C-alpha cells in the first residue's frame, strides 16, 4: 500500500492510529527488510550456545548464603563465586531484603579524644594494709594489692560514679560503697556481687561505717538527709533519718564521719 515508502507508511500509520506513539520511518524500513529476508515479522536470534540460567530455589539459596557469609562482598564477586548472572543475584538479594555494604573508616579516635576513667575514692583495709579498694568515675570498684602492684578483682554493680568506698573496721572481708546512681552497696570482697543494696531518692554523696560496730553505718543523700542503718536491726530500711537543711535552703551535704568511740556523727556541707 505504501509501495516500500517509509514516509508514506508513517503517514498512513498516523491516520489510522492517531492516539498512538509514532514510530520512526526507519522502523517501517526494518519491517519491510525483515519480511523480504525471512518472510516473517518474528525476530530470530541465533543460538550462541550459552546456557541460560534461570532463577531457581537452589540459586536463591546459594546467593543468600554467600551474601550472609560476608555482607560487605560486592554482588559482582557473589555472581562470580556462584556462577549466577549478576542481574539475578541483584534481584535475589533485593527481594530478600539484604543490602551490601562496604566498611570504610571515616574517622579514627586519637589518644587525646578520650580519657581513662579516673579514680574517685580510695580505702585501705585496716586489717591488711596491703589490700586496697579504688572507686572510679565509671562506676567500677577495683581491688588491688601492694604486693602484686596490680588490681586483681573488679566489682561492677554501680552504674555511675562511685563517691565513697570504705572497709569495715571490724570485719576484714566487708566493705561498703555509695554512688551517684542513688544506691549503697555492701560487699564481701571475695564475692563478685554485693550482699545488700539500699536505694535512695537522690544520689548518695557519702557513707561511713561506725568504728565501734560491724553493722552500723550512716549515709548522706542529695536532699540533705542523714540516714542511719543497723543491719543487726533492719536489713532493708534505715533505723533513723535526720534532716539538716530544708529543700529551700539548697545546701548539699558532702561528708560525714563517726566519732571513734561515741555514737556521734559530724556532717559537712558545701558552704
Coordinates of C-alpha atoms in Angstrom, one line a residue, residues 9-183:
X9 CA 3.9 4.3 5.6
X10 CA 4.4 6.6 8.6
X11 CA 1.6 9.0 7.2
X12 CA -0.8 6.1 6.8
X13 CA 0.0 4.8 10.3
X14 CA -0.7 8.3 11.8
X15 CA -4.0 8.5 10.1
X16 CA -5.1 5.0 11.3
X17 CA -3.7 5.3 14.8
X18 CA -3.7 9.0 15.8
X19 CA -3.6 8.3 19.5
X20 CA -0.5 6.0 19.4
X21 CA 3.1 6.9 19.7
X22 CA 4.5 7.4 16.2
X23 CA 7.4 5.1 15.2
X24 CA 10.3 6.4 13.1
X25 CA 10.5 5.9 9.3
X26 CA 13.4 3.5 9.8
X27 CA 11.1 1.3 11.8
X28 CA 9.0 0.6 8.7
X29 CA 12.1 0.1 6.6
X30 CA 13.3 -2.5 9.1
X31 CA 10.0 -4.4 9.0
X32 CA 10.0 -4.4 5.2
X33 CA 13.5 -5.7 5.1
X34 CA 12.7 -8.5 7.6
X35 CA 9.7 -9.5 5.6
X36 CA 11.8 -9.7 2.5
X37 CA 14.5 -11.7 4.1
X38 CA 12.6 -14.1 6.4
X39 CA 9.0 -13.9 5.3
X40 CA 8.0 -13.3 9.0
X41 CA 7.8 -10.4 11.5
X42 CA 9.3 -12.6 14.3
X43 CA 12.8 -11.8 15.4
X44 CA 15.1 -14.9 15.2
X45 CA 18.2 -14.7 17.4
X46 CA 21.0 -17.2 16.6
X47 CA 21.8 -19.7 19.2
X48 CA 25.0 -18.6 20.9
X49 CA 25.5 -21.9 22.7
X50 CA 25.4 -20.2 26.1
X51 CA 23.3 -21.9 28.7
X52 CA 20.5 -19.6 30.1
X53 CA 20.4 -19.7 33.9
X54 CA 17.0 -19.1 35.4
X55 CA 16.2 -18.1 39.0
X56 CA 15.7 -21.3 41.0
X57 CA 15.4 -22.2 44.6
X58 CA 19.0 -23.6 44.5
X59 CA 20.3 -20.3 43.0
X60 CA 18.5 -18.3 45.7
X61 CA 20.0 -20.4 48.5
X62 CA 23.5 -20.1 47.1
X63 CA 23.2 -16.3 46.7
X64 CA 21.7 -15.7 50.1
X65 CA 24.3 -18.0 51.8
X66 CA 27.2 -16.3 50.0
X67 CA 25.9 -12.8 50.9
X68 CA 25.2 -13.6 54.5
X69 CA 28.6 -15.1 54.9
X70 CA 30.2 -11.7 54.1
X71 CA 27.7 -8.8 53.6
X72 CA 30.5 -6.5 52.5
X73 CA 31.2 -8.6 49.5
X74 CA 30.1 -6.9 46.2
X75 CA 27.4 -8.5 44.2
X76 CA 29.9 -8.9 41.3
X77 CA 32.0 -11.2 43.5
X78 CA 28.9 -13.2 44.6
X79 CA 28.0 -13.6 41.0
X80 CA 31.5 -14.9 40.1
X81 CA 31.6 -17.3 43.1
X82 CA 28.1 -18.7 42.5
X83 CA 28.2 -18.7 38.6
X84 CA 24.9 -16.9 38.6
X85 CA 24.4 -13.8 36.4
X86 CA 24.8 -10.5 38.3
X87 CA 21.3 -9.3 37.4
X88 CA 19.7 -12.4 39.0
X89 CA 22.0 -12.0 42.0
X90 CA 20.8 -8.4 42.4
X91 CA 17.2 -9.4 42.2
X92 CA 17.6 -12.2 44.8
X93 CA 19.4 -10.0 47.2
X94 CA 16.9 -7.2 46.8
X95 CA 13.9 -9.4 47.2
X96 CA 15.3 -11.0 50.4
X97 CA 15.8 -7.5 51.9
X98 CA 19.6 -7.8 52.1
X99 CA 21.9 -4.9 51.2
X100 CA 25.6 -4.9 50.5
X101 CA 27.8 -2.5 52.4
X102 CA 31.4 -1.6 52.4
X103 CA 33.3 -0.9 55.6
X104 CA 35.1 2.4 55.5
X105 CA 36.9 4.2 58.2
X106 CA 35.7 7.8 58.2
X107 CA 37.3 9.0 61.4
X108 CA 39.6 7.3 63.9
X109 CA 39.9 8.1 67.6
X110 CA 43.2 9.5 68.7
X111 CA 44.6 9.0 72.2
X112 CA 43.6 12.6 73.1
X113 CA 40.0 12.1 72.1
X114 CA 39.1 10.0 75.2
X115 CA 40.4 9.7 78.7
X116 CA 40.9 6.8 81.0
X117 CA 38.4 6.5 83.9
X118 CA 39.7 8.5 86.9
X119 CA 39.8 7.2 90.5
X120 CA 37.3 9.0 92.7
X121 CA 37.8 7.3 96.1
X122 CA 40.3 5.1 97.9
X123 CA 40.2 2.9 101.0
X124 CA 42.9 0.7 102.6
X125 CA 41.9 -2.4 104.5
X126 CA 42.6 -1.7 108.3
X127 CA 43.2 -5.5 108.8
X128 CA 45.6 -5.9 105.8
X129 CA 47.4 -2.7 104.9
X130 CA 48.5 -4.3 101.6
X131 CA 44.9 -4.6 100.4
X132 CA 43.1 -1.5 99.0
X133 CA 39.9 -0.5 97.0
X134 CA 39.6 2.1 94.4
X135 CA 36.3 3.6 93.2
X136 CA 36.1 5.2 89.7
X137 CA 34.1 7.7 87.8
X138 CA 32.8 4.9 85.6
X139 CA 31.0 3.1 88.5
X140 CA 33.6 0.4 88.9
X141 CA 35.4 -0.6 92.1
X142 CA 38.8 -2.3 91.8
X143 CA 40.5 -4.3 94.5
X144 CA 44.3 -4.2 94.5
X145 CA 47.3 -5.4 96.4
X146 CA 50.5 -3.5 97.0
X147 CA 52.4 -6.8 96.9
X148 CA 51.2 -7.7 93.4
X149 CA 51.1 -4.0 92.3
X150 CA 48.0 -4.6 90.3
X151 CA 44.2 -4.9 90.6
X152 CA 43.0 -8.5 90.9
X153 CA 39.2 -8.0 91.1
X154 CA 36.6 -5.6 89.8
X155 CA 33.1 -5.0 91.2
X156 CA 30.5 -3.5 88.8
X157 CA 27.1 -3.2 90.5
X158 CA 27.2 0.6 90.4
X159 CA 26.1 2.4 87.2
X160 CA 27.7 5.7 87.7
X161 CA 30.5 7.5 89.6
X162 CA 31.4 5.9 92.9
X163 CA 31.7 8.6 95.6
X164 CA 33.0 6.5 98.5
X165 CA 34.3 3.1 99.4
X166 CA 35.2 2.1 102.9
X167 CA 36.3 -1.1 104.6
X168 CA 34.5 -2.3 107.7
X169 CA 36.6 -1.6 110.8
X170 CA 35.7 -4.9 112.5
X171 CA 35.1 -7.3 109.6
X172 CA 38.2 -7.9 107.3
X173 CA 36.2 -9.0 104.2
X174 CA 33.3 -6.5 104.2
X175 CA 33.2 -3.0 102.6
X176 CA 30.5 -0.6 101.5
X177 CA 30.2 1.9 98.7
X178 CA 27.9 4.7 97.6
X179 CA 27.5 6.2 94.2
X180 CA 25.7 8.8 92.0
X181 CA 23.2 6.0 91.0
X182 CA 21.2 6.5 94.2
X183 CA 22.4 3.3 95.8

